[in-house]
Amino acid sequence: MLHHTAVKAALSAAVVIPALLIPAAGSAYAASPASGQTVTAQATSFDAKCRSHSRTYVLKKYYREVPVGPPTFITLRCGTSTWGWKHIKAGHGWNSTMDRKISAAIGTGDPNGRGGYSTYANQCPRVEKFRTIIGTPGGRNDLLTAYKVDQPAVADAARC
């Protein structure tokens, strides 16, 4: 009898567990924002963290290699509608691609003269593809915003 009960319990669990792993149509993982971009698990996690923490809560650190000494880092804080993660999510969209572009710009991009770092297309004149701006009311080394751009770098245009 004990063996029969264990088999029933195992079969019951086998049916319930997969149902728990499939996101419901109304869940945060299955939903898409109005922009049509896919909501990532990280965005859902950041939403939850920012709901329960202040605007200065650090969500992530982006590291920049420097020639001498330890790497420096730029923090992404929850922020507000005008700076930080909430601003980027609402104004520019947040997904894994945005996260990767921010990481690339901060990690290996060139200073952009706007207090941040940018990535450029490899052409002449150089065309700025993605820009970050650093410095917020929350901190000097905080990410204010990040966004896609398609414009020639003014200083480099004359050199071609």
PDB file of C-alpha atoms in Angstrom:
ATOM      1  CA  MET A   1       0.000   0.000   0.000  1.00  0.00           C
ATOM      2  CA  LEU A   2       2.840   2.403   0.842  1.00  0.00           C
ATOM      3  CA  HIS A   3       4.409   1.834  -2.600  1.00  0.00           C
ATOM      4  CA  HIS A   4       1.075   2.572  -4.329  1.00  0.00           C
ATOM      5  CA  THR A   5       0.711   5.898  -2.420  1.00  0.00           C
ATOM      6  CA  ALA A   6       4.251   6.977  -3.351  1.00  0.00           C
ATOM      7  CA  VAL A   7       3.544   6.319  -7.039  1.00  0.00           C
ATOM      8  CA  LYS A   8       0.347   8.416  -6.886  1.00  0.00           C
ATOM      9  CA  ALA A   9       2.234  11.278  -5.220  1.00  0.00           C
ATOM     10  CA  ALA A  10       4.993  11.158  -7.848  1.00  0.00           C
ATOM     11  CA  LEU A  11       2.501  11.186 -10.727  1.00  0.00           C
ATOM     12  CA  SER A  12       0.586  14.045  -9.155  1.00  0.00           C
ATOM     13  CA  ALA A  13       3.781  16.096  -8.762  1.00  0.00           C
ATOM     14  CA  ALA A  14       4.772  15.346 -12.365  1.00  0.00           C
ATOM     15  CA  VAL A  15       1.551  16.987 -13.562  1.00  0.00           C
ATOM     16  CA  VAL A  16       1.671  20.005 -11.222  1.00  0.00           C
ATOM     17  CA  ILE A  17       5.333  21.033 -11.654  1.00  0.00           C
ATOM     18  CA  PRO A  18       5.243  21.649 -15.449  1.00  0.00           C
ATOM     19  CA  ALA A  19       2.078  23.696 -15.005  1.00  0.00           C
ATOM     20  CA  LEU A  20       3.942  25.932 -12.570  1.00  0.00           C
ATOM     21  CA  LEU A  21       6.776  26.488 -15.050  1.00  0.00           C
ATOM     22  CA  ILE A  22       4.572  27.732 -17.906  1.00  0.00           C
ATOM     23  CA  PRO A  23       3.867  31.475 -17.549  1.00  0.00           C
ATOM     24  CA  ALA A  24       0.202  32.404 -17.544  1.00  0.00           C
ATOM     25  CA  ALA A  25      -1.018  34.764 -20.255  1.00  0.00           C
ATOM     26  CA  GLY A  26      -1.377  37.600 -17.741  1.00  0.00           C
ATOM     27  CA  SER A  27       1.949  37.069 -15.999  1.00  0.00           C
ATOM     28  CA  ALA A  28       4.820  39.552 -16.158  1.00  0.00           C
ATOM     29  CA  TYR A  29       7.008  37.079 -18.052  1.00  0.00           C
ATOM     30  CA  ALA A  30       4.436  36.519 -20.788  1.00  0.00           C
ATOM     31  CA  ALA A  31       3.410  40.161 -21.157  1.00  0.00           C
ATOM     32  CA  SER A  32       4.869  42.665 -23.588  1.00  0.00           C
ATOM     33  CA  PRO A  33       5.000  46.407 -22.972  1.00  0.00           C
ATOM     34  CA  ALA A  34       3.179  48.876 -25.218  1.00  0.00           C
ATOM     35  CA  SER A  35       6.375  49.378 -27.217  1.00  0.00           C
ATOM     36  CA  GLY A  36       6.186  45.771 -28.400  1.00  0.00           C
ATOM     37  CA  GLN A  37       9.559  44.887 -26.873  1.00  0.00           C
ATOM     38  CA  THR A  38       9.755  41.657 -24.942  1.00  0.00           C
ATOM     39  CA  VAL A  39       9.791  41.984 -21.181  1.00  0.00           C
ATOM     40  CA  THR A  40      12.840  40.168 -19.830  1.00  0.00           C
ATOM     41  CA  ALA A  41      13.095  38.373 -16.525  1.00  0.00           C
ATOM     42  CA  GLN A  42      15.665  40.986 -15.488  1.00  0.00           C
ATOM     43  CA  ALA A  43      13.213  43.821 -16.193  1.00  0.00           C
ATOM     44  CA  THR A  44      10.589  42.095 -14.082  1.00  0.00           C
ATOM     45  CA  SER A  45      13.133  41.609 -11.299  1.00  0.00           C
ATOM     46  CA  PHE A  46      14.238  45.258 -11.524  1.00  0.00           C
ATOM     47  CA  ASP A  47      10.583  46.378 -11.377  1.00  0.00           C
ATOM     48  CA  ALA A  48      10.061  44.379  -8.191  1.00  0.00           C
ATOM     49  CA  LYS A  49      13.266  45.694  -6.603  1.00  0.00           C
ATOM     50  CA  CYS A  50      12.452  49.311  -7.443  1.00  0.00           C
ATOM     51  CA  ARG A  51       8.934  48.961  -6.017  1.00  0.00           C
ATOM     52  CA  SER A  52      10.358  47.885  -2.667  1.00  0.00           C
ATOM     53  CA  HIS A  53      13.458  50.125  -2.526  1.00  0.00           C
ATOM     54  CA  SER A  54      14.288  53.816  -2.863  1.00  0.00           C
ATOM     55  CA  ARG A  55      15.348  55.628  -6.020  1.00  0.00           C
ATOM     56  CA  THR A  56      19.004  55.336  -4.956  1.00  0.00           C
ATOM     57  CA  TYR A  57      18.921  51.519  -4.755  1.00  0.00           C
ATOM     58  CA  VAL A  58      21.726  50.003  -6.886  1.00  0.00           C
ATOM     59  CA  LEU A  59      20.357  47.486  -9.401  1.00  0.00           C
ATOM     60  CA  LYS A  60      23.573  46.750 -11.276  1.00  0.00           C
ATOM     61  CA  LYS A  61      27.208  47.765 -11.677  1.00  0.00           C
ATOM     62  CA  TYR A  62      28.835  48.188 -15.087  1.00  0.00           C
ATOM     63  CA  TYR A  63      32.635  47.879 -15.080  1.00  0.00           C
ATOM     64  CA  ARG A  64      35.152  49.855 -17.124  1.00  0.00           C
ATOM     65  CA  GLU A  65      38.705  48.642 -17.614  1.00  0.00           C
ATOM     66  CA  VAL A  66      41.306  51.307 -16.934  1.00  0.00           C
ATOM     67  CA  PRO A  67      44.977  51.181 -18.052  1.00  0.00           C
ATOM     68  CA  VAL A  68      46.342  51.306 -14.508  1.00  0.00           C
ATOM     69  CA  GLY A  69      44.670  50.100 -11.337  1.00  0.00           C
ATOM     70  CA  PRO A  70      41.464  48.271 -10.638  1.00  0.00           C
ATOM     71  CA  PRO A  71      38.468  48.637 -12.946  1.00  0.00           C
ATOM     72  CA  THR A  72      36.068  51.434 -12.150  1.00  0.00           C
ATOM     73  CA  PHE A  73      32.340  50.937 -12.150  1.00  0.00           C
ATOM     74  CA  ILE A  74      29.197  52.874 -12.997  1.00  0.00           C
ATOM     75  CA  THR A  75      26.047  52.076 -11.043  1.00  0.00           C
ATOM     76  CA  LEU A  76      22.551  51.704 -12.419  1.00  0.00           C
ATOM     77  CA  ARG A  77      20.088  52.851  -9.750  1.00  0.00           C
ATOM     78  CA  CYS A  78      16.293  52.603  -9.714  1.00  0.00           C
ATOM     79  CA  GLY A  79      16.110  56.353 -10.301  1.00  0.00           C
ATOM     80  CA  THR A  80      13.064  58.357 -11.318  1.00  0.00           C
ATOM     81  CA  SER A  81      11.238  59.289 -14.498  1.00  0.00           C
ATOM     82  CA  THR A  82      14.137  61.638 -15.364  1.00  0.00           C
ATOM     83  CA  TRP A  83      17.187  59.484 -14.559  1.00  0.00           C
ATOM     84  CA  GLY A  84      18.301  55.906 -13.910  1.00  0.00           C
ATOM     85  CA  TRP A  85      16.615  52.603 -14.710  1.00  0.00           C
ATOM     86  CA  LYS A  86      13.043  53.896 -14.482  1.00  0.00           C
ATOM     87  CA  HIS A  87      13.899  56.645 -16.989  1.00  0.00           C
ATOM     88  CA  ILE A  88      15.679  54.286 -19.387  1.00  0.00           C
ATOM     89  CA  LYS A  89      12.872  51.734 -19.222  1.00  0.00           C
ATOM     90  CA  ALA A  90      10.104  54.282 -19.811  1.00  0.00           C
ATOM     91  CA  GLY A  91      11.866  56.506 -22.345  1.00  0.00           C
ATOM     92  CA  HIS A  92      14.159  54.193 -24.273  1.00  0.00           C
ATOM     93  CA  GLY A  93      12.992  50.656 -23.494  1.00  0.00           C
ATOM     94  CA  TRP A  94      14.697  47.999 -21.420  1.00  0.00           C
ATOM     95  CA  ASN A  95      15.658  44.531 -22.590  1.00  0.00           C
ATOM     96  CA  SER A  96      18.761  42.358 -22.747  1.00  0.00           C
ATOM     97  CA  THR A  97      19.996  44.205 -25.858  1.00  0.00           C
ATOM     98  CA  MET A  98      19.846  47.572 -24.069  1.00  0.00           C
ATOM     99  CA  ASP A  99      21.708  46.049 -21.124  1.00  0.00           C
ATOM    100  CA  ARG A 100      24.427  44.678 -23.455  1.00  0.00           C
ATOM    101  CA  LYS A 101      24.809  48.007 -25.275  1.00  0.00           C
ATOM    102  CA  ILE A 102      25.183  49.869 -21.972  1.00  0.00           C
ATOM    103  CA  SER A 103      27.773  47.353 -20.829  1.00  0.00           C
ATOM    104  CA  ALA A 104      29.732  47.695 -24.097  1.00  0.00           C
ATOM    105  CA  ALA A 105      29.639  51.511 -24.080  1.00  0.00           C
ATOM    106  CA  ILE A 106      30.794  51.759 -20.472  1.00  0.00           C
ATOM    107  CA  GLY A 107      33.219  48.840 -20.681  1.00  0.00           C
ATOM    108  CA  THR A 108      35.121  49.674 -23.863  1.00  0.00           C
ATOM    109  CA  GLY A 109      33.481  52.750 -25.423  1.00  0.00           C
ATOM    110  CA  ASP A 110      35.095  56.139 -25.926  1.00  0.00           C
ATOM    111  CA  PRO A 111      34.389  59.193 -23.744  1.00  0.00           C
ATOM    112  CA  ASN A 112      31.671  61.172 -25.517  1.00  0.00           C
ATOM    113  CA  GLY A 113      32.157  64.656 -24.079  1.00  0.00           C
ATOM    114  CA  ARG A 114      28.758  64.480 -22.393  1.00  0.00           C
ATOM    115  CA  GLY A 115      29.998  62.866 -19.200  1.00  0.00           C
ATOM    116  CA  GLY A 116      29.627  59.314 -20.451  1.00  0.00           C
ATOM    117  CA  TYR A 117      30.823  56.774 -22.969  1.00  0.00           C
ATOM    118  CA  SER A 118      29.701  55.928 -26.501  1.00  0.00           C
ATOM    119  CA  THR A 119      30.199  53.240 -29.097  1.00  0.00           C
ATOM    120  CA  TYR A 120      30.860  54.188 -32.715  1.00  0.00           C
ATOM    121  CA  ALA A 121      30.570  52.531 -36.113  1.00  0.00           C
ATOM    122  CA  ASN A 122      33.955  51.812 -37.681  1.00  0.00           C
ATOM    123  CA  GLN A 123      33.762  54.308 -40.548  1.00  0.00           C
ATOM    124  CA  CYS A 124      34.877  57.822 -41.447  1.00  0.00           C
ATOM    125  CA  PRO A 125      33.474  60.097 -40.294  1.00  0.00           C
ATOM    126  CA  ARG A 126      32.832  58.138 -37.122  1.00  0.00           C
ATOM    127  CA  VAL A 127      29.140  57.647 -36.488  1.00  0.00           C
ATOM    128  CA  GLU A 128      28.044  57.419 -32.889  1.00  0.00           C
ATOM    129  CA  LYS A 129      25.769  54.401 -32.468  1.00  0.00           C
ATOM    130  CA  PHE A 130      25.011  54.329 -28.721  1.00  0.00           C
ATOM    131  CA  ARG A 131      25.468  56.861 -25.905  1.00  0.00           C
ATOM    132  CA  THR A 132      25.509  56.737 -22.123  1.00  0.00           C
ATOM    133  CA  ILE A 133      25.488  59.794 -19.876  1.00  0.00           C
ATOM    134  CA  ILE A 134      26.873  59.514 -16.365  1.00  0.00           C
ATOM    135  CA  GLY A 135      26.033  61.628 -13.302  1.00  0.00           C
ATOM    136  CA  THR A 136      22.712  61.841 -11.475  1.00  0.00           C
ATOM    137  CA  PRO A 137      21.220  63.452  -8.370  1.00  0.00           C
ATOM    138  CA  GLY A 138      21.834  60.045  -6.752  1.00  0.00           C
ATOM    139  CA  GLY A 139      25.582  59.954  -7.440  1.00  0.00           C
ATOM    140  CA  ARG A 140      28.446  61.146  -9.628  1.00  0.00           C
ATOM    141  CA  ASN A 141      29.182  57.652 -11.026  1.00  0.00           C
ATOM    142  CA  ASP A 142      25.573  56.738 -11.730  1.00  0.00           C
ATOM    143  CA  LEU A 143      24.022  56.098 -15.124  1.00  0.00           C
ATOM    144  CA  LEU A 144      21.701  58.993 -15.986  1.00  0.00           C
ATOM    145  CA  THR A 145      20.484  57.649 -19.328  1.00  0.00           C
ATOM    146  CA  ALA A 146      21.434  55.498 -22.305  1.00  0.00           C
ATOM    147  CA  TYR A 147      20.071  55.539 -25.822  1.00  0.00           C
ATOM    148  CA  LYS A 148      20.689  54.733 -29.490  1.00  0.00           C
ATOM    149  CA  VAL A 149      22.031  57.503 -31.746  1.00  0.00           C
ATOM    150  CA  ASP A 150      22.933  57.692 -35.422  1.00  0.00           C
ATOM    151  CA  GLN A 151      24.977  60.803 -35.989  1.00  0.00           C
ATOM    152  CA  PRO A 152      28.526  61.666 -37.015  1.00  0.00           C
ATOM    153  CA  ALA A 153      30.898  62.633 -34.240  1.00  0.00           C
ATOM    154  CA  VAL A 154      31.370  66.384 -34.795  1.00  0.00           C
ATOM    155  CA  ALA A 155      35.011  66.474 -33.737  1.00  0.00           C
ATOM    156  CA  ASP A 156      35.953  63.604 -36.058  1.00  0.00           C
ATOM    157  CA  ALA A 157      34.030  64.821 -39.133  1.00  0.00           C
ATOM    158  CA  ALA A 158      36.732  67.312 -40.118  1.00  0.00           C
ATOM    159  CA  ARG A 159      39.535  64.732 -40.017  1.00  0.00           C
ATOM    160  CA  CYS A 160      38.238  62.503 -42.820  1.00  0.00           C
TER     161      CYS A 160
END
